[in-house]
Short mmCIF file of C-alpha atoms and ligand atoms in Angstrom, two decimals:
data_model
loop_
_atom_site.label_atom_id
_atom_site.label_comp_id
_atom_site.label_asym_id
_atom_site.label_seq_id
_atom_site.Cartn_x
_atom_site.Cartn_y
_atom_site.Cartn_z
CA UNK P 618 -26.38 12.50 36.52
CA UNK P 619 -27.31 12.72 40.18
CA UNK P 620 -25.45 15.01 41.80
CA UNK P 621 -26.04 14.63 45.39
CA UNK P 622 -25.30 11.33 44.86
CA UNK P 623 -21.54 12.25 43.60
CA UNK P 624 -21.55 14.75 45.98
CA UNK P 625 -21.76 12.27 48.79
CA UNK P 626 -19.25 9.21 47.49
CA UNK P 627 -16.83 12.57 47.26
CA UNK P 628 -17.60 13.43 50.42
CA UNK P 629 -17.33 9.16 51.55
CA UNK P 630 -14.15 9.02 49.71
CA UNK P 631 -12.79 12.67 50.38
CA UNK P 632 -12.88 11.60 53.91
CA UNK P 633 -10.11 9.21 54.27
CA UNK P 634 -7.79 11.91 53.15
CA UNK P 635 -6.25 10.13 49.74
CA UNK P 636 -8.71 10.49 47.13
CA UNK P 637 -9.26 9.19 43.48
CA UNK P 638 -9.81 13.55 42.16
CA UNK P 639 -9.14 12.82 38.59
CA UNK P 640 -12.55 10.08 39.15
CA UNK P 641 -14.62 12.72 40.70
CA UNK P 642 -13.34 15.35 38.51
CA UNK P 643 -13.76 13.71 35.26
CA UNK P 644 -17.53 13.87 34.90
CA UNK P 645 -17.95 10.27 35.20
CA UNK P 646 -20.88 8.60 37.05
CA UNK P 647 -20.57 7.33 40.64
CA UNK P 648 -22.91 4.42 41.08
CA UNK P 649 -25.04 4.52 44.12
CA UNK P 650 -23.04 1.69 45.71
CA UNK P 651 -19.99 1.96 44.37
CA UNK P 652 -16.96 -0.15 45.44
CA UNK P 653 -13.52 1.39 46.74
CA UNK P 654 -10.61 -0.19 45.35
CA UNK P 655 -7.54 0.72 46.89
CA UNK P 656 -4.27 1.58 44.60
CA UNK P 657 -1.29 1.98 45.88
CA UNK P 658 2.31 3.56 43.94
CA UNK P 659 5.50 4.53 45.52
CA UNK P 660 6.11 8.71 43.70
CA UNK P 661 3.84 11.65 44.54
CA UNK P 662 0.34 12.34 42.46
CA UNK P 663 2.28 14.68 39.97
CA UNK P 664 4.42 12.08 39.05
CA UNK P 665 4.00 10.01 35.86
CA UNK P 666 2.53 7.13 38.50
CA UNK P 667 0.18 9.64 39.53
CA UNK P 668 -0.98 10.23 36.01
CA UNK P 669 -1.01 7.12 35.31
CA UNK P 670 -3.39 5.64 37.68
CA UNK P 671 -5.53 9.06 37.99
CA UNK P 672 -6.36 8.14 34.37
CA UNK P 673 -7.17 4.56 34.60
CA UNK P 674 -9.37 4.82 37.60
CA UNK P 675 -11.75 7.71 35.23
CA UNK P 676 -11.43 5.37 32.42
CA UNK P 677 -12.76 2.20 34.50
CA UNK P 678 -15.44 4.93 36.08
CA UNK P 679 -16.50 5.44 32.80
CA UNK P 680 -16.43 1.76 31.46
CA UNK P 681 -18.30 0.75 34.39
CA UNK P 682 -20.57 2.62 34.93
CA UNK P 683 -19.45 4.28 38.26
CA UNK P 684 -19.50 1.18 39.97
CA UNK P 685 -15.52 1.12 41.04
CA UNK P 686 -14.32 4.12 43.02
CA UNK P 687 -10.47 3.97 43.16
CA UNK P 688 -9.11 5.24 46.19
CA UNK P 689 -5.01 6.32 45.56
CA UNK P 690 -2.22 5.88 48.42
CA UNK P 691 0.70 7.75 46.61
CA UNK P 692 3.86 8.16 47.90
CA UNK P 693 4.43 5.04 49.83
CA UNK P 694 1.48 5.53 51.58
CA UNK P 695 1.25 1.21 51.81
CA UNK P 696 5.06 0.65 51.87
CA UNK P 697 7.47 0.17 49.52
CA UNK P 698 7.32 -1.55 46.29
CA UNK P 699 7.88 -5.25 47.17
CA UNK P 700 5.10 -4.64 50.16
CA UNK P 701 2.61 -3.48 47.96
CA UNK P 702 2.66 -6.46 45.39
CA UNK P 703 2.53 -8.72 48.63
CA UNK P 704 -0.13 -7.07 49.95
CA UNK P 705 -1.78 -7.60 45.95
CA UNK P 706 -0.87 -11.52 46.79
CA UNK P 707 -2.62 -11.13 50.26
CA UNK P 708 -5.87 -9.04 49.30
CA UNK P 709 -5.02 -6.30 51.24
CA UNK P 710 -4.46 -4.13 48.46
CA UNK P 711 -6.71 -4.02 45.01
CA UNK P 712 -4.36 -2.48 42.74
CA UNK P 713 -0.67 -1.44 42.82
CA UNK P 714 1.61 0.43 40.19
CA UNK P 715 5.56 -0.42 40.37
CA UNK P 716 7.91 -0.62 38.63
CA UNK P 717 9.64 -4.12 37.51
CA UNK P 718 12.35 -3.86 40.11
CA UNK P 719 11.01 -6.40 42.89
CA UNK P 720 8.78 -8.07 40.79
CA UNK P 721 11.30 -10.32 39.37
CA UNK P 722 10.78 -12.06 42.77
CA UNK P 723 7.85 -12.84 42.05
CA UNK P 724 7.62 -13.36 38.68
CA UNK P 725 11.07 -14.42 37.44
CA UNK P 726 10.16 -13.58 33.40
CA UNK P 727 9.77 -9.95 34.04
CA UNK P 728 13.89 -9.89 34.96
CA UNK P 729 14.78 -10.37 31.46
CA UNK P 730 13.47 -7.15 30.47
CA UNK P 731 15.33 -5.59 33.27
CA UNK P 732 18.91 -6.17 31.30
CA UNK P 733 20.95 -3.57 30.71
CA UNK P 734 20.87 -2.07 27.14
CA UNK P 735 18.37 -4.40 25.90
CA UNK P 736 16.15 -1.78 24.40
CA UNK P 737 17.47 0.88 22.23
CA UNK P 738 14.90 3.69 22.99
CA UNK P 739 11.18 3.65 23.79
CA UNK P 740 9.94 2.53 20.82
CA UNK P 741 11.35 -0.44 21.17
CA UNK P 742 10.48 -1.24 24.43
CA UNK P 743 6.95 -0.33 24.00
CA UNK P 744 6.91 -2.21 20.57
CA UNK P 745 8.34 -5.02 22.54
CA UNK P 746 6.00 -4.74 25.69
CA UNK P 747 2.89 -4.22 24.16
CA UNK P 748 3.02 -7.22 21.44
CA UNK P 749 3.41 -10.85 21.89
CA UNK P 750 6.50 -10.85 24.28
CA UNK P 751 5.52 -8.64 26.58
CA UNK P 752 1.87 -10.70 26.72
CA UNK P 753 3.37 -14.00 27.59
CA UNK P 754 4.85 -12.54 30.20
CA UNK P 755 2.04 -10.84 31.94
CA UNK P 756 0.31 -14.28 31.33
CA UNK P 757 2.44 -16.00 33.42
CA UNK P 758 1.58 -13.95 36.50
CA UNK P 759 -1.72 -15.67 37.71
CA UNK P 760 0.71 -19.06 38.54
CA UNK P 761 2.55 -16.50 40.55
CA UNK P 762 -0.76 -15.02 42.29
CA UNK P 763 -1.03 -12.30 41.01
CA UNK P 764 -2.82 -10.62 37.92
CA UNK P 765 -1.08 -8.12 35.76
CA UNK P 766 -3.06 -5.59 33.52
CA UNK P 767 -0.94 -3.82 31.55
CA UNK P 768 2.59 -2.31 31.25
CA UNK P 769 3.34 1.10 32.09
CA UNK P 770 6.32 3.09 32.14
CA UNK P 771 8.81 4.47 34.38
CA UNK P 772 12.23 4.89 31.81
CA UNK P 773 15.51 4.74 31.13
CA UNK P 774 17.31 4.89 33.72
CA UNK P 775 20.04 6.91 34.30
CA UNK P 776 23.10 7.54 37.17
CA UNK P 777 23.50 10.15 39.95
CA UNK P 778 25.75 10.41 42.64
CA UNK P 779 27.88 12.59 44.58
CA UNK P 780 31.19 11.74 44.56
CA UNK P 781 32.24 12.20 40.71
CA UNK P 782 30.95 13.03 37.04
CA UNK P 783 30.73 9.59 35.95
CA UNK P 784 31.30 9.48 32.18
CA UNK P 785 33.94 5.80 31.58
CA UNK P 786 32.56 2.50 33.70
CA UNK P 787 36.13 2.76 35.56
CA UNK P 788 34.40 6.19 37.36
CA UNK P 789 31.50 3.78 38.77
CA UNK P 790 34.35 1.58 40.57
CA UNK P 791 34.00 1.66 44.43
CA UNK P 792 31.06 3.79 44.47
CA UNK P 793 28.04 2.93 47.08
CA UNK P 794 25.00 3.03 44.66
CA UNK P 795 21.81 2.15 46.10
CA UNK P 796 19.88 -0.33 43.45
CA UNK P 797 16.53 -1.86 43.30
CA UNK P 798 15.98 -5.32 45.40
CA UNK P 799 16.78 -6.96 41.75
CA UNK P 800 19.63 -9.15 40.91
CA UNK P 801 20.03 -8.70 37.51
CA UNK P 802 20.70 -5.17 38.17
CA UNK P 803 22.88 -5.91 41.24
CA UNK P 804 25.09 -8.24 38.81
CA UNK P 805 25.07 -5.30 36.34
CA UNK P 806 26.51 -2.63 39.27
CA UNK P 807 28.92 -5.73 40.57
CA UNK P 808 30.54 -6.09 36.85
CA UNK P 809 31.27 -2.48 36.80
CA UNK P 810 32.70 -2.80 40.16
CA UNK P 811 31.03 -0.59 41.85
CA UNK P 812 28.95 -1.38 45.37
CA UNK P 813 25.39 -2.00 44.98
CA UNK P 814 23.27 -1.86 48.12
CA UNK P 815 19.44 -3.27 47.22
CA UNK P 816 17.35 -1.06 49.11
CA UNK P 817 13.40 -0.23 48.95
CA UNK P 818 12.79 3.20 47.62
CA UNK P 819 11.14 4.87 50.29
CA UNK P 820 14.69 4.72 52.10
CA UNK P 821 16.84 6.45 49.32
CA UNK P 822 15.91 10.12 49.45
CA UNK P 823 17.48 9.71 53.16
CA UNK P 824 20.26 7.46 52.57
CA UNK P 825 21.66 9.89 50.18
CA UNK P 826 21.33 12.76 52.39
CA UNK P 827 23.30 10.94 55.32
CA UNK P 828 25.93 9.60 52.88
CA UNK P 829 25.11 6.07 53.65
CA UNK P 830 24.92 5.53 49.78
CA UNK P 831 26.99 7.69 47.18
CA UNK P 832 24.21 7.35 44.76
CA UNK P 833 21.46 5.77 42.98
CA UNK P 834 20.37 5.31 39.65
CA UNK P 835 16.33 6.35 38.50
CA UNK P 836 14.75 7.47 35.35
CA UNK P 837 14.67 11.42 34.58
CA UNK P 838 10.61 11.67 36.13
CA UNK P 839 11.79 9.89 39.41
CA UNK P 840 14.57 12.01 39.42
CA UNK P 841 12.52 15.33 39.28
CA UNK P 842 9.34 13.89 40.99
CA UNK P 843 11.49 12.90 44.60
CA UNK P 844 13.51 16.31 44.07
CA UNK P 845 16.80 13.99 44.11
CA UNK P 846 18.84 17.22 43.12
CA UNK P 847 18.44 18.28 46.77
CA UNK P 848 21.11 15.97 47.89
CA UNK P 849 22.92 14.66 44.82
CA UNK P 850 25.04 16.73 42.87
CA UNK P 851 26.03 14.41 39.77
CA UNK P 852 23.66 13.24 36.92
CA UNK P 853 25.16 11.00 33.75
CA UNK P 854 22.92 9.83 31.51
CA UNK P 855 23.47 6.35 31.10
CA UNK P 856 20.82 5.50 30.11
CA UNK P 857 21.65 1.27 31.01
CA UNK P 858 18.29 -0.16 31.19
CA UNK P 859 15.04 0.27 30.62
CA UNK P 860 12.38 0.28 33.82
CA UNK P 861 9.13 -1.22 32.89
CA UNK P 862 5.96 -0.29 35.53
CA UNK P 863 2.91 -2.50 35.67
CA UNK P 864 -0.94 -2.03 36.18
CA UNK P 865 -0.85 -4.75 38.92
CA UNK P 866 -4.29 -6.55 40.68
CA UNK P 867 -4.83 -8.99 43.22
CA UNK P 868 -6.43 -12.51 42.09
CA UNK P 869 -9.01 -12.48 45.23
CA UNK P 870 -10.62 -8.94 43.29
CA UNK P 871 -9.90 -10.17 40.11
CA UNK P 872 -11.80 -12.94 40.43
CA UNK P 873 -15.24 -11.46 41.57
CA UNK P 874 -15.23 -9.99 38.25
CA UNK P 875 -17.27 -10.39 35.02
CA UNK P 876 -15.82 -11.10 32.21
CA UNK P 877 -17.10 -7.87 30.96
CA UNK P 878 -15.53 -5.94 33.84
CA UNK P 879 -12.32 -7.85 33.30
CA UNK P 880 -12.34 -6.45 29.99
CA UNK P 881 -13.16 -2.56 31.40
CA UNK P 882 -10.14 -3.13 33.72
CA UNK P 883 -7.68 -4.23 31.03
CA UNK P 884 -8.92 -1.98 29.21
CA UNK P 885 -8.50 0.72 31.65
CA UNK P 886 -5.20 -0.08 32.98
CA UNK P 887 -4.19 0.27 29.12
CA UNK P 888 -5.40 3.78 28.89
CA UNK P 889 -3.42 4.55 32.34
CA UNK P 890 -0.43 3.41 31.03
CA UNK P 891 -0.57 5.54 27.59
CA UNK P 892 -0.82 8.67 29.94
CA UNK P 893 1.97 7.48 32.27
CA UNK P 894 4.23 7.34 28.92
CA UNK P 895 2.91 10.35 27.65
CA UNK P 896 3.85 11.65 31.22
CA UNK P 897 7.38 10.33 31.24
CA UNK P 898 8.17 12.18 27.63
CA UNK P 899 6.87 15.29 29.21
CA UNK P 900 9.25 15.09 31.96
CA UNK P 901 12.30 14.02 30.01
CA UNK P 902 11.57 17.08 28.05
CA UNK P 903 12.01 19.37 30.72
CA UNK P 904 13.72 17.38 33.07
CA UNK P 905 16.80 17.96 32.47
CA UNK P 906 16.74 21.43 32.32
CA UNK P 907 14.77 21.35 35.64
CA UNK P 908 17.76 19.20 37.32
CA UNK P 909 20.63 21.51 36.28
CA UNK P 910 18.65 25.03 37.68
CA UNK P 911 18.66 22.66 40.77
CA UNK P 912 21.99 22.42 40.86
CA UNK P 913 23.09 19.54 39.43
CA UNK P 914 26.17 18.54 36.95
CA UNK P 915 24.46 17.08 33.99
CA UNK P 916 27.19 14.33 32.02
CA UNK P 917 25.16 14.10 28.91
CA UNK P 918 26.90 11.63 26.83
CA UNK P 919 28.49 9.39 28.91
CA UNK P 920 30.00 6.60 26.89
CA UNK P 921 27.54 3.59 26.71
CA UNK P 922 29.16 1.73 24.52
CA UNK P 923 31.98 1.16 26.81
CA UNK P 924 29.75 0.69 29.81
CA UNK P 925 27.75 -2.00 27.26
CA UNK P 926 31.31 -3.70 26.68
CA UNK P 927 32.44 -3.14 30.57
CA UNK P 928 29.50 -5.55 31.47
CA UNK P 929 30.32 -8.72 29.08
CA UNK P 930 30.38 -11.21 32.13
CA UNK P 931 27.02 -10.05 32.98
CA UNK P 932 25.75 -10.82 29.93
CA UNK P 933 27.42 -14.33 29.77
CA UNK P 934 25.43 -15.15 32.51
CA UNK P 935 21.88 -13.55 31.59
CA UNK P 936 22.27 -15.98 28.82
CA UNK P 937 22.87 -18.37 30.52
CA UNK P 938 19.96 -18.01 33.37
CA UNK P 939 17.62 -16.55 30.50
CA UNK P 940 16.51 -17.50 27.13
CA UNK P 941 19.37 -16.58 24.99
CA UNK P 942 16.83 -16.97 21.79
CA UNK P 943 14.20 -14.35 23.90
CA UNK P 944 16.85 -11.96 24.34
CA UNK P 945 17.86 -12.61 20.51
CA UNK P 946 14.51 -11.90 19.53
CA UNK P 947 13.80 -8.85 21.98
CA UNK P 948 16.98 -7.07 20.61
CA UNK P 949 15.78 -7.95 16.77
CA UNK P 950 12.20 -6.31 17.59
CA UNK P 951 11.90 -3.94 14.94
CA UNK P 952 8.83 -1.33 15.08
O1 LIG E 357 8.97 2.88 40.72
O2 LIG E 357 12.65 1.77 43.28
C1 LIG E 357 12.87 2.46 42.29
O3 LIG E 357 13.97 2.96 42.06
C2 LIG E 357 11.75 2.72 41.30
O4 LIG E 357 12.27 3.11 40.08
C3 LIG E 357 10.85 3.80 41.85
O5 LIG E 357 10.31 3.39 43.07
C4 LIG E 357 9.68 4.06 40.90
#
């Protein structure tokens, strides 16, 4: 390997401040020319995100020879999640990782996998993502322009607030909680009767310190990763839906590529999004622990079934907007 020629794409990339480490870390080659791919995710590098995408970008080093560099903007770095997959639309950005919560916009399949207590743990949504369901819908994002790689992982999600130990839907009534710009989960949060305010993520961590929302709901890594115990003080785990993330691309890169090189990225994007779930068990396993030295009351068994029952009308009407014989078939999955 030549050195001095890593030494100076580190140095090219190392400049702009945001670097791909895990890439020039990882002992894989650095072509001569290689292109810079921009990726952008909305958590910090330690996150699962982080993880995630530091491992694809060494494993599409690796497959390709060197020849793609990818440059990370963590932490909102390009804007929030909805602005990132436009800017995927637009060219502006190569590659982003979300999660599923604006993307229903976009691509209207991906919101039935955003309803409430559809999955019963992560087998099942894994088992459900990675086989033929989860395919056809990442197929039907090139009509939408856009590609999608892979799914990842962000988790179940779960509730925090500061007003009240929520443990019966009827303690969710009236409060302010901040939810993703995604209607099936703002129908959910309506049905319990509480207030849901769709807001893009970078703006929570503030809007819960002024009190302008009384709380939000994330999985356990999010939770940790954007130290949300600073300024909430109440944590149930609710566990009421599962949050899918996507490997996502933008058509004007995708198609320059080979078919070969689509391949490598698939490929790639595949192995990222085994270490992101890897990553999320790792923080659920501490997590919690981590949360409650910070300060937080922990409600660990809420009761779901109620909150399952509490949000029949929703369902009603998923059925009736979605395929009822999908969402037959997703809750039948067995591994
Ligand atoms: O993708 O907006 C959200 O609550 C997401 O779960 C978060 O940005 C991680």
């Amino acid at each position: 390997m030549n050195l001095s020629l890593i030494r100076t794409a580190a140095t090219a990339v190392l400049g702009t401040g945001l670097l791909a480490v895990a890439l020039l870390g990882g002992g894989a080659a650095i072509a001569a020319d290689p292109i810079t791919l921009k990726l952008g995710y909305s958590l910090p590098p330690t996150s699962h995100y982080g993880v995630g995408a530091d491992a694809f970008a060494k494993a599409l080093a690796e497959k390709t020879d060197g020849k793609y560099v990818v440059e990370m903007f963590p932490s909102n770095a390009l804007g929030g999640e909805r602005e990132m997959i436009e800017g995927a639309q637009f060219g502006t950005i190569d590659l982003v990782v979300t999660s599923t919560g604006p993307v229903g916009n976009f691509v209207p399949d991906t919101l039935t996998f955003d309803i409430p207590f559809l999955f019963r743990d992560y087998a099942h949504a894994r088992g459900v993502l990675d086989g033929e369901i989860g395919q056809a819908v990442l197929d039907k994002f090139p009509e939408r322009g856009l590609i999608a790689l892979a799914w990842g992982e962000n988790g179940f999600r779960h509730l925090t607030n500061n007003k009240v130990a929520v443990t019966e839907p009827e303690d969710v009534k009236g409060l302010k909680i901040r939810t993703m710009q995604n209607d099936v989960h703002m129908r959910a949060f309506t049905t319990l009767g509480a207030l849901p305010t769709p807001m893009a993520f970078p703006e929570v961590f503030t809007a819960m310190q002024q009190g302008t929302i009384d709380g939000q709901e994330n999985p356990i890594p999010v939770i940790v990763s954007g130290n949300f115990a600073q300024v909430q003080k109440y944590l149930s785990l609710t566990g009421h839906v599962y949050s899918p993330a996507l490997f996502i691309m933008a058509p004007s890169r995708w198609d320059e590529l080979s078919d070969a090189e689509k391949t490598a990225f698939k490929e790639a994007a595949k192995i990222g999004a085994d270490a992101m779930r890897k990553q999320v068990e790792t923080f659920e396993a501490d997590g919690i622990a981590k949360l409650e030295a910070a300060g937080m009351t922990v409600v660990e068994h809420p009761d779901s079934a109620r909150f399952a029952e509490a949000l029949a009308p929703a369902y009603a009407e998923y059925e009736k907007r979605f395929d009822p014989e999908l969402i037959k078939r997703i809750r039948a999955w067995q591994p």
